CSV table of C-alpha atoms in Angstrom, one decimal:
chain,number,residue,atom,x,y,z
T,3,MET,CA,87.9,114.9,109.4
T,4,ILE,CA,88.0,111.4,108.5
T,5,THR,CA,84.4,109.8,108.5
T,6,THR,CA,82.9,106.7,107.5
T,7,LYS,CA,81.9,108.1,104.2
T,8,ASP,CA,85.8,108.0,103.6
T,9,TYR,CA,85.8,104.1,105.1
T,10,ILE,CA,83.3,103.2,102.2
T,11,GLU,CA,85.9,104.9,99.6
T,12,MET,CA,88.8,103.0,101.4
T,13,VAL,CA,87.4,99.7,101.2
T,14,SER,CA,86.3,100.0,97.4
T,15,TYR,CA,90.3,99.4,96.9
T,16,ARG,CA,91.2,95.8,96.2
T,17,ARG,CA,94.7,95.6,97.4
T,18,PRO,CA,96.5,92.2,97.2
T,19,GLU,CA,100.1,92.6,98.1
T,20,GLY,CA,102.4,94.5,95.6
T,21,SER,CA,99.0,95.6,93.4
T,22,ARG,CA,98.8,98.8,91.6
T,23,SER,CA,95.4,99.5,93.6
T,24,GLN,CA,97.4,98.8,96.7
T,25,ARG,CA,99.7,101.6,95.9
T,26,ARG,CA,97.2,104.0,94.8
T,27,PHE,CA,95.4,103.4,98.2
T,28,CYS,CA,98.6,104.0,100.0
T,29,ASN,CA,99.4,107.2,97.8
T,30,ARG,CA,96.1,108.7,98.7
T,31,TYR,CA,95.7,107.6,102.3
T,32,LEU,CA,98.8,106.8,104.0
T,33,LYS,CA,101.5,108.8,102.4
T,34,PRO,CA,100.1,112.3,103.2
T,35,VAL,CA,99.8,111.3,106.9
T,36,PHE,CA,102.9,109.0,107.2
T,37,GLY,CA,105.2,110.1,104.9
T,38,GLN,CA,107.5,107.8,102.9
T,39,PRO,CA,107.3,104.0,103.8
T,40,ASP,CA,110.2,101.8,105.1
T,41,SER,CA,112.1,99.6,102.6
T,42,LYS,CA,109.5,96.8,103.2
T,43,GLY,CA,106.4,98.9,102.5
T,44,ASN,CA,105.4,99.7,106.3
T,45,TYR,CA,104.0,103.1,107.2
T,46,ILE,CA,105.5,104.5,110.5
T,47,LEU,CA,104.7,107.3,112.5
T,48,ARG,CA,105.5,108.6,116.0
T,49,ILE,CA,103.5,110.8,118.0
T,50,GLY,CA,104.9,112.0,121.3
T,51,SER,CA,108.3,112.0,122.4
T,52,LYS,CA,108.5,108.7,124.1
T,53,PRO,CA,105.5,106.9,123.3
T,54,LYS,CA,105.0,103.4,125.0
T,55,VAL,CA,102.1,101.8,123.0
T,56,ALA,CA,102.1,100.8,119.4
T,57,PHE,CA,99.1,100.9,117.5
T,58,MET,CA,99.1,98.4,114.3
T,59,SER,CA,97.0,97.2,111.1
T,60,HIS,CA,98.0,96.3,107.4
T,61,HIS,CA,97.3,97.6,104.2
T,62,ASP,CA,97.2,94.6,102.1
T,63,THR,CA,93.8,92.7,101.7
T,64,VAL,CA,93.2,89.1,100.5
T,65,HIS,CA,91.7,90.0,97.2
T,66,ALA,CA,93.1,88.0,94.2
T,67,LYS,CA,92.3,90.8,92.0
T,68,ASN,CA,93.7,94.2,91.5
T,69,GLY,CA,91.5,97.4,91.2
T,70,ARG,CA,88.2,98.8,92.4
T,71,GLN,CA,85.2,97.4,93.8
T,72,PRO,CA,81.4,98.4,94.5
T,73,VAL,CA,80.5,98.9,98.2
T,74,THR,CA,77.2,99.1,99.4
T,75,VAL,CA,75.8,100.1,103.1
T,76,ASP,CA,73.0,98.0,104.4
T,77,GLY,CA,71.7,99.5,107.9
T,78,ASN,CA,75.0,99.7,110.2
T,79,PHE,CA,76.8,97.2,107.7
T,80,ALA,CA,79.2,97.8,104.6
T,81,LYS,CA,79.2,94.9,102.4
T,82,ALA,CA,81.2,94.5,98.9
T,83,THR,CA,78.6,93.0,96.2
T,84,SER,CA,80.8,90.4,94.6
T,85,ASP,CA,84.1,90.1,96.6
T,86,CYS,CA,85.1,90.0,100.2
T,87,LEU,CA,85.1,93.7,101.7
T,88,GLY,CA,88.7,94.0,102.7
T,89,ALA,CA,87.5,95.3,106.3
T,90,ASP,CA,90.6,93.1,107.4
T,91,CYS,CA,92.5,95.3,107.9
T,92,THR,CA,90.8,98.6,106.4
T,93,THR,CA,89.0,98.8,109.6
T,94,GLY,CA,92.2,99.0,111.4
T,95,VAL,CA,93.9,101.7,109.2
T,96,TYR,CA,90.7,103.8,109.5
T,97,ILE,CA,90.5,103.7,113.5
T,98,MET,CA,94.4,104.6,113.3
T,99,LEU,CA,93.9,107.5,111.0
T,100,ARG,CA,91.3,108.7,113.5
T,101,MET,CA,93.5,108.4,116.4
T,102,ILE,CA,96.2,110.4,114.4
T,103,GLU,CA,93.8,113.0,113.7
T,104,ALA,CA,93.3,113.4,117.4
T,105,ARG,CA,97.1,113.5,118.0
T,106,ILE,CA,96.7,110.4,120.4
T,107,GLU,CA,100.4,109.5,121.7
T,108,GLY,CA,101.6,106.3,120.3
T,109,LEU,CA,103.9,104.6,117.6
T,110,TYR,CA,101.6,104.1,114.5
T,111,ILE,CA,102.5,101.2,112.1
T,112,VAL,CA,100.5,100.3,108.9
T,113,HIS,CA,102.3,97.0,107.6
T,114,ALA,CA,102.7,95.8,104.5
T,115,ALA,CA,102.1,92.1,103.7
T,116,GLU,CA,100.3,90.8,106.4
T,117,GLU,CA,98.1,88.4,104.6
T,118,VAL,CA,101.0,86.8,102.9
T,119,GLY,CA,102.8,86.2,106.1
T,120,CYS,CA,103.3,89.0,108.2
T,121,LEU,CA,106.6,90.0,105.9
T,122,GLY,CA,106.2,93.5,107.1
T,123,SER,CA,106.3,93.0,111.0
T,124,SER,CA,109.2,90.6,110.5
T,125,HIS,CA,111.2,92.7,108.6
T,126,ILE,CA,110.8,95.5,111.4
T,127,VAL,CA,111.8,92.7,113.9
T,128,TYR,CA,114.8,91.5,112.3
T,129,GLN,CA,116.1,94.5,110.3
T,130,THR,CA,115.1,97.8,112.4
T,131,PRO,CA,114.1,96.5,115.9
T,132,GLU,CA,115.0,100.1,117.2
T,133,VAL,CA,111.7,101.2,116.3
T,134,PHE,CA,110.4,99.3,119.0
T,135,ASP,CA,112.7,101.2,121.5
T,136,GLY,CA,110.8,102.1,124.6
T,137,ILE,CA,107.3,100.2,123.3
T,138,GLN,CA,105.5,98.3,126.2
T,139,ALA,CA,102.5,97.3,124.4
T,140,ALA,CA,101.6,96.3,120.6
T,141,ILE,CA,98.1,96.6,120.1
T,142,SER,CA,96.3,95.6,116.7
T,143,PHE,CA,93.1,96.2,115.3
T,144,ASP,CA,92.4,93.4,113.1
T,145,ARG,CA,90.3,91.0,115.2
T,146,LYS,CA,86.6,90.0,114.1
T,147,GLY,CA,83.7,90.4,116.2
T,148,TYR,CA,82.5,92.9,118.9
T,149,ASN,CA,84.2,91.1,121.9
T,150,SER,CA,87.5,89.8,121.8
T,151,VAL,CA,90.9,91.0,123.6
T,152,ILE,CA,93.2,88.1,122.2
T,153,THR,CA,95.8,86.9,125.0
T,154,HIS,CA,97.2,84.1,123.0
T,155,GLN,CA,98.1,83.9,119.2
T,156,MET,CA,98.9,80.3,117.6
T,157,GLY,CA,98.6,78.7,120.8
T,158,MET,CA,101.2,80.8,122.6
T,159,ARG,CA,100.5,83.8,125.1
T,160,THR,CA,101.4,87.0,123.9
T,161,CYS,CA,99.8,89.2,126.7
T,162,SER,CA,99.1,89.0,130.2
T,163,ASP,CA,95.4,88.6,131.3
T,164,ASP,CA,96.3,91.7,133.7
T,165,PHE,CA,97.2,93.8,130.9
T,166,ALA,CA,93.9,92.4,128.9
T,167,TYR,CA,91.7,93.5,131.7
T,168,SER,CA,93.2,96.8,132.1
T,169,LEU,CA,92.8,97.2,128.3
T,170,ILE,CA,88.8,96.1,128.7
T,171,ASP,CA,88.6,98.7,131.6
T,172,LEU,CA,90.4,101.8,129.9
T,173,LEU,CA,88.3,101.0,126.7
T,174,GLY,CA,85.0,100.5,128.4
T,175,LEU,CA,83.5,98.2,125.6
T,176,ASP,CA,82.1,94.9,126.0
T,177,TYR,CA,85.4,93.0,125.6
T,178,ASN,CA,86.5,89.7,127.2
T,179,LEU,CA,89.7,87.7,127.1
T,180,ASP,CA,90.0,85.6,124.1
T,181,THR,CA,92.7,82.6,124.0
T,182,GLY,CA,91.8,81.9,120.6
T,183,GLY,CA,93.9,84.0,118.5
T,184,SER,CA,95.6,83.0,115.1
T,185,PHE,CA,98.1,85.4,114.2
T,186,THR,CA,98.7,89.0,113.0
T,187,ASP,CA,101.5,91.3,112.9
T,188,SER,CA,101.2,91.9,116.8
T,189,ASN,CA,102.3,88.2,117.1
T,190,GLU,CA,105.7,89.0,115.5
T,191,TYR,CA,106.6,91.3,118.3
T,192,LYS,CA,106.1,88.9,121.3
T,193,GLU,CA,109.5,88.3,121.8
T,194,ASN,CA,110.5,91.9,122.1
T,195,VAL,CA,107.5,93.6,123.2
T,196,PRO,CA,105.8,92.6,126.8
T,197,GLU,CA,102.0,93.1,125.9
T,198,CYS,CA,100.8,92.2,122.3
T,199,THR,CA,97.3,91.6,121.5
T,200,ASN,CA,94.7,92.2,118.9
T,201,ILE,CA,91.0,93.4,119.6
T,202,SER,CA,87.8,93.3,117.9
T,203,VAL,CA,86.7,96.1,115.5
T,204,GLY,CA,83.5,94.5,114.2
T,205,TYR,CA,83.9,93.1,111.0
T,206,PHE,CA,82.5,89.5,110.2
T,207,LYS,CA,83.3,86.6,107.7
T,208,GLN,CA,86.7,88.1,106.8
T,209,HIS,CA,88.2,86.5,103.7
T,210,THR,CA,84.8,85.7,102.1
T,211,SER,CA,82.2,87.1,99.6
T,212,GLN,CA,80.1,87.7,103.1
T,213,GLU,CA,82.5,89.9,104.7
T,214,SER,CA,80.6,92.7,106.4
T,215,GLN,CA,81.7,95.5,108.5
T,216,ASP,CA,79.6,97.3,111.3
T,217,LEU,CA,80.1,100.8,110.8
T,218,VAL,CA,78.7,101.9,114.2
T,219,PHE,CA,80.9,99.6,116.2
T,220,MET,CA,83.8,100.8,114.2
T,221,ASP,CA,83.5,104.4,115.2
T,222,LYS,CA,82.8,103.3,118.7
T,223,VAL,CA,86.0,101.4,118.9
T,224,ALA,CA,87.6,104.5,117.5
T,225,ASP,CA,85.9,106.8,120.0
T,226,ALA,CA,87.2,104.7,122.9
T,227,CYS,CA,90.8,104.7,121.9
T,228,ILE,CA,90.5,108.4,121.4
T,229,ASN,CA,89.2,108.9,124.8
T,230,ALA,CA,91.3,106.4,126.6
T,231,ASP,CA,93.7,106.8,129.2
T,232,TRP,CA,96.4,104.9,127.9
T,233,SER,CA,98.9,105.5,130.8
T,234,LYS,CA,96.4,103.0,133.0
T,235,LEU,CA,97.6,99.9,131.0
T,236,VAL,CA,99.1,97.5,133.4
T,237,ILE,CA,102.2,95.9,132.0
T,238,ASP,CA,103.1,92.5,133.6
T,239,ARG,CA,104.3,89.8,131.0
T,240,ASP,CA,108.0,88.8,130.6
T,241,PRO,CA,108.6,88.4,126.9
T,242,TYR,CA,111.5,86.2,127.4
T,243,MET,CA,109.1,83.8,129.2
T,244,VAL,CA,107.4,81.1,126.9
T,245,GLU,CA,103.9,80.0,127.9
T,246,THR,CA,101.6,78.1,125.5
T,247,LEU,CA,98.1,77.9,126.0
T,248,TRP,CA,98.2,74.5,127.3
T,249,GLN,CA,100.0,75.5,130.4
T,250,THR,CA,97.1,77.9,131.2
T,251,PRO,CA,95.2,75.8,134.1
T,252,SER,CA,92.2,77.7,134.1
T,253,TYR,CA,91.8,76.8,130.3
T,254,PHE,CA,91.0,73.5,131.0
T,255,SER,CA,88.2,74.1,133.5
T,256,ASP,CA,85.9,74.4,130.3
T,257,LEU,CA,87.6,72.5,127.7
T,258,ASP,CA,89.3,69.4,126.9
T,259,LEU,CA,92.4,68.9,124.3
T,260,GLU,CA,90.3,67.1,121.9
T,261,GLN,CA,87.7,70.5,121.7
T,262,ILE,CA,90.6,72.5,121.6
T,263,VAL,CA,91.9,70.5,118.6
T,264,ALA,CA,88.5,70.7,116.9
T,265,GLU,CA,88.2,74.4,117.2
T,266,ARG,CA,91.6,75.6,116.3
T,267,PRO,CA,93.0,73.1,113.9
T,268,LYS,CA,95.1,75.8,112.2
T,269,SER,CA,96.6,77.1,115.3
T,270,VAL,CA,97.4,73.6,116.7
T,271,ALA,CA,99.0,72.5,113.0
T,272,LEU,CA,100.9,75.6,113.6
T,273,LEU,CA,102.2,74.9,116.7
T,274,LEU,CA,103.0,71.3,116.1
T,275,GLN,CA,105.1,72.7,113.0
T,276,SER,CA,106.9,75.3,115.1
T,277,TYR,CA,108.2,72.2,117.3
T,278,GLY,CA,109.6,70.4,114.2
T,279,TYR,CA,106.9,68.2,113.1
T,280,THR,CA,106.2,67.0,109.6
T,281,ALA,CA,103.0,65.5,108.6
T,282,ASN,CA,104.8,62.1,108.4
T,283,GLU,CA,106.5,62.4,111.5
T,284,LEU,CA,103.0,63.1,113.4
T,285,LEU,CA,101.5,60.1,111.7
T,286,ARG,CA,104.4,58.1,112.8
T,287,GLU,CA,103.8,59.2,116.3
T,288,LEU,CA,100.2,58.3,116.1
T,289,GLY,CA,101.0,54.9,114.7
T,290,GLU,CA,99.5,55.4,111.4
T,291,ILE,CA,103.0,55.0,109.7
T,292,ARG,CA,105.1,52.0,110.8
T,293,ASP,CA,108.7,52.0,109.7
T,294,ASP,CA,109.1,48.1,110.5
T,295,LEU,CA,106.9,47.4,107.6
T,296,THR,CA,108.0,46.9,104.0
T,297,TRP,CA,106.5,46.6,101.1
T,298,GLN,CA,106.9,43.5,98.6
């Protein structure tokens, strides 16, 4: 039975993409459960004959260095002593391993290369999309904090509010709808899978030396997922319909556009880039660059 003691050992592996310690981690924790990965390094396991929900995480971390690191436990929280912890996304891997151990029906994917551009999940989308045949929902365990069910990633709706509320009801945790997602692997499937989300698993200050993981909340999420009736999820979103955050009327009841830009600069920049803007073109639109001026 996998326990928090195993989790502490798991986060002791620094796992930058392509590193020796990443391979050792996968050989120790993933191959015995999933078997061999696909050609891009994704570990895929299907439980049940026709699962409709995909559960996902990733096995790379943002560490710059290869090798092992010391990890301490202070109260309910695990912390690294000199680098980021790597709870993003070791926590998701741990939750999924507990669900697999309990034989919860689902499609399980631990992706490669999320931290360097979601390369593992995009490989599945473009090279092996049949993996997702019959899948109606993609749930990532890769969100900070205690309260989020992500409905929008990079400013685009990736799951319906009705789905999010049904997920909150069946898990029975103190989650709320959150429109402020940046992106993770579930975002890659938004044009193929109706409902794509990311939920909080209890880590904080990810990608920094202050990163920590609430071990009690982590097991609370795992227990909720093991005991959930996944058949009660409401599937409502049409993946062929594009809806941006700015098209959600209720979003503007409490926020103005300037506040959105200030709070989510990366998401706004990525959205503008997706519309074809370059930095110079944006400055030109703002009047900061004038084509009618010539320099002498």
